[in-house]
Amino acid sequence: QAHGTETLYYHTSKKGKALAGAVQKHIVKALGLRDRGIKSRQAEDRGGYLLRYTQAPCVIVEPGFLSNDYDFEILNERKAQYCQALVAAATEYARDFGLV
């Protein structure tokens, strides 16, 4: 059964890849689910159109699988930690790129 966290980015976006890496690191740490890694997508792939045609660096976060009872339970129990992880990832990304 599918289990874990993954983050998608557009395959030619260096900033998207950097953001995906920060997001993945912080969410895996916060949730403790299996690290499925960051995954590149092209325009024709699932989620690829959004990733390709958004001007700002863009990622799609898949923190867990709702079809997996364990993932679902963790996501319900750790909502605050998940939100804090997103903020930490955005802050790290902004600092790394001199935005703050």
C-alpha positions as protocol buffer text, in pm:
chain_id: "A"
residue {
  index: 1
  type: GLN
  ca { x: 0 y: 0 z: 0 }
}
residue {
  index: 2
  type: ALA
  ca { x: 125 y: 350 z: -85 }
}
residue {
  index: 3
  type: HIS
  ca { x: 284 y: 527 z: 214 }
}
residue {
  index: 4
  type: GLY
  ca { x: 494 y: 837 z: 276 }
}
residue {
  index: 5
  type: THR
  ca { x: 571 y: 1192 z: 175 }
}
residue {
  index: 6
  type: GLU
  ca { x: 681 y: 1328 z: -163 }
}
residue {
  index: 7
  type: THR
  ca { x: 714 y: 1671 z: -320 }
}
residue {
  index: 8
  type: LEU
  ca { x: 686 y: 1745 z: -692 }
}
residue {
  index: 9
  type: TYR
  ca { x: 862 y: 2021 z: -891 }
}
residue {
  index: 10
  type: TYR
  ca { x: 894 y: 2115 z: -1258 }
}
residue {
  index: 11
  type: HIS
  ca { x: 1195 y: 1939 z: -1409 }
}
residue {
  index: 12
  type: THR
  ca { x: 1375 y: 2250 z: -1541 }
}
residue {
  index: 13
  type: SER
  ca { x: 1309 y: 2473 z: -1239 }
}
residue {
  index: 14
  type: LYS
  ca { x: 1623 y: 2506 z: -1025 }
}
residue {
  index: 15
  type: LYS
  ca { x: 1436 y: 2720 z: -773 }
}
residue {
  index: 16
  type: GLY
  ca { x: 1145 y: 2477 z: -773 }
}
residue {
  index: 17
  type: LYS
  ca { x: 1386 y: 2191 z: -702 }
}
residue {
  index: 18
  type: ALA
  ca { x: 1544 y: 2387 z: -416 }
}
residue {
  index: 19
  type: LEU
  ca { x: 1202 y: 2465 z: -270 }
}
residue {
  index: 20
  type: ALA
  ca { x: 1094 y: 2101 z: -308 }
}
residue {
  index: 21
  type: GLY
  ca { x: 1406 y: 1987 z: -123 }
}
residue {
  index: 22
  type: ALA
  ca { x: 1343 y: 2224 z: 168 }
}
residue {
  index: 23
  type: VAL
  ca { x: 975 y: 2131 z: 188 }
}
residue {
  index: 24
  type: GLN
  ca { x: 1046 y: 1758 z: 172 }
}
residue {
  index: 25
  type: LYS
  ca { x: 1314 y: 1775 z: 443 }
}
residue {
  index: 26
  type: HIS
  ca { x: 1097 y: 1968 z: 688 }
}
residue {
  index: 27
  type: ILE
  ca { x: 777 y: 1770 z: 630 }
}
residue {
  index: 28
  type: VAL
  ca { x: 947 y: 1431 z: 662 }
}
residue {
  index: 29
  type: LYS
  ca { x: 1103 y: 1548 z: 988 }
}
residue {
  index: 30
  type: ALA
  ca { x: 770 y: 1679 z: 1120 }
}
residue {
  index: 31
  type: LEU
  ca { x: 553 y: 1384 z: 1021 }
}
residue {
  index: 32
  type: GLY
  ca { x: 799 y: 1097 z: 1043 }
}
residue {
  index: 33
  type: LEU
  ca { x: 650 y: 925 z: 739 }
}
residue {
  index: 34
  type: ARG
  ca { x: 858 y: 745 z: 476 }
}
residue {
  index: 35
  type: ASP
  ca { x: 1065 y: 983 z: 262 }
}
residue {
  index: 36
  type: ARG
  ca { x: 959 y: 916 z: -98 }
}
residue {
  index: 37
  type: GLY
  ca { x: 1181 y: 1204 z: -212 }
}
residue {
  index: 38
  type: ILE
  ca { x: 1140 y: 1495 z: -447 }
}
residue {
  index: 39
  type: LYS
  ca { x: 1021 y: 1410 z: -795 }
}
residue {
  index: 40
  type: SER
  ca { x: 1055 y: 1607 z: -1116 }
}
residue {
  index: 41
  type: ARG
  ca { x: 757 y: 1643 z: -1347 }
}
residue {
  index: 42
  type: GLN
  ca { x: 709 y: 1753 z: -1705 }
}
residue {
  index: 43
  type: ALA
  ca { x: 407 y: 1946 z: -1833 }
}
residue {
  index: 44
  type: GLU
  ca { x: 225 y: 1631 z: -1947 }
}
residue {
  index: 45
  type: ASP
  ca { x: 274 y: 1448 z: -1614 }
}
residue {
  index: 46
  type: ARG
  ca { x: 34 y: 1443 z: -1321 }
}
residue {
  index: 47
  type: GLY
  ca { x: 57 y: 1791 z: -1169 }
}
residue {
  index: 48
  type: GLY
  ca { x: 297 y: 1903 z: -1440 }
}
residue {
  index: 49
  type: TYR
  ca { x: 76 y: 2167 z: -1599 }
}
residue {
  index: 50
  type: LEU
  ca { x: 46 y: 2361 z: -1274 }
}
residue {
  index: 51
  type: LEU
  ca { x: 419 y: 2328 z: -1205 }
}
residue {
  index: 52
  type: ARG
  ca { x: 512 y: 2439 z: -1557 }
}
residue {
  index: 53
  type: TYR
  ca { x: 283 y: 2738 z: -1598 }
}
residue {
  index: 54
  type: THR
  ca { x: 314 y: 2900 z: -1254 }
}
residue {
  index: 55
  type: GLN
  ca { x: 560 y: 3190 z: -1273 }
}
residue {
  index: 56
  type: ALA
  ca { x: 685 y: 3173 z: -915 }
}
residue {
  index: 57
  type: PRO
  ca { x: 873 y: 2864 z: -798 }
}
residue {
  index: 58
  type: CYS
  ca { x: 603 y: 2605 z: -745 }
}
residue {
  index: 59
  type: VAL
  ca { x: 583 y: 2266 z: -578 }
}
residue {
  index: 60
  type: ILE
  ca { x: 306 y: 2018 z: -509 }
}
residue {
  index: 61
  type: VAL
  ca { x: 329 y: 1870 z: -161 }
}
residue {
  index: 62
  type: GLU
  ca { x: 194 y: 1522 z: -107 }
}
residue {
  index: 63
  type: PRO
  ca { x: 242 y: 1479 z: 269 }
}
residue {
  index: 64
  type: GLY
  ca { x: 87 y: 1134 z: 286 }
}
residue {
  index: 65
  type: PHE
  ca { x: -168 y: 898 z: 139 }
}
residue {
  index: 66
  type: LEU
  ca { x: -522 y: 932 z: 268 }
}
residue {
  index: 67
  type: SER
  ca { x: -588 y: 581 z: 140 }
}
residue {
  index: 68
  type: ASN
  ca { x: -332 y: 452 z: 392 }
}
residue {
  index: 69
  type: ASP
  ca { x: -479 y: 432 z: 744 }
}
residue {
  index: 70
  type: TYR
  ca { x: -142 y: 499 z: 912 }
}
residue {
  index: 71
  type: ASP
  ca { x: -63 y: 805 z: 696 }
}
residue {
  index: 72
  type: PHE
  ca { x: -417 y: 933 z: 751 }
}
residue {
  index: 73
  type: GLU
  ca { x: -383 y: 899 z: 1128 }
}
residue {
  index: 74
  type: ILE
  ca { x: -46 y: 1077 z: 1134 }
}
residue {
  index: 75
  type: LEU
  ca { x: -175 y: 1362 z: 916 }
}
residue {
  index: 76
  type: ASN
  ca { x: -473 y: 1409 z: 1148 }
}
residue {
  index: 77
  type: GLU
  ca { x: -258 y: 1402 z: 1462 }
}
residue {
  index: 78
  type: ARG
  ca { x: 20 y: 1631 z: 1337 }
}
residue {
  index: 79
  type: LYS
  ca { x: -163 y: 1913 z: 1158 }
}
residue {
  index: 80
  type: ALA
  ca { x: 16 y: 2185 z: 1355 }
}
residue {
  index: 81
  type: GLN
  ca { x: 358 y: 2027 z: 1295 }
}
residue {
  index: 82
  type: TYR
  ca { x: 279 y: 2001 z: 924 }
}
residue {
  index: 83
  type: CYS
  ca { x: 194 y: 2372 z: 907 }
}
residue {
  index: 84
  type: GLN
  ca { x: 507 y: 2463 z: 1103 }
}
residue {
  index: 85
  type: ALA
  ca { x: 716 y: 2252 z: 864 }
}
residue {
  index: 86
  type: LEU
  ca { x: 577 y: 2443 z: 564 }
}
residue {
  index: 87
  type: VAL
  ca { x: 665 y: 2774 z: 730 }
}
residue {
  index: 88
  type: ALA
  ca { x: 1016 y: 2649 z: 816 }
}
residue {
  index: 89
  type: ALA
  ca { x: 1070 y: 2533 z: 457 }
}
residue {
  index: 90
  type: ALA
  ca { x: 952 y: 2864 z: 310 }
}
residue {
  index: 91
  type: THR
  ca { x: 1174 y: 3055 z: 552 }
}
residue {
  index: 92
  type: GLU
  ca { x: 1477 y: 2840 z: 466 }
}
residue {
  index: 93
  type: TYR
  ca { x: 1414 y: 2886 z: 94 }
}
residue {
  index: 94
  type: ALA
  ca { x: 1373 y: 3264 z: 133 }
}
residue {
  index: 95
  type: ARG
  ca { x: 1698 y: 3291 z: 330 }
}
residue {
  index: 96
  type: ASP
  ca { x: 1889 y: 3072 z: 84 }
}
residue {
  index: 97
  type: PHE
  ca { x: 1782 y: 3294 z: -205 }
}
residue {
  index: 98
  type: GLY
  ca { x: 1834 y: 3624 z: -21 }
}
residue {
  index: 99
  type: LEU
  ca { x: 1467 y: 3712 z: -12 }
}
residue {
  index: 100
  type: VAL
  ca { x: 1471 y: 3800 z: 360 }
}
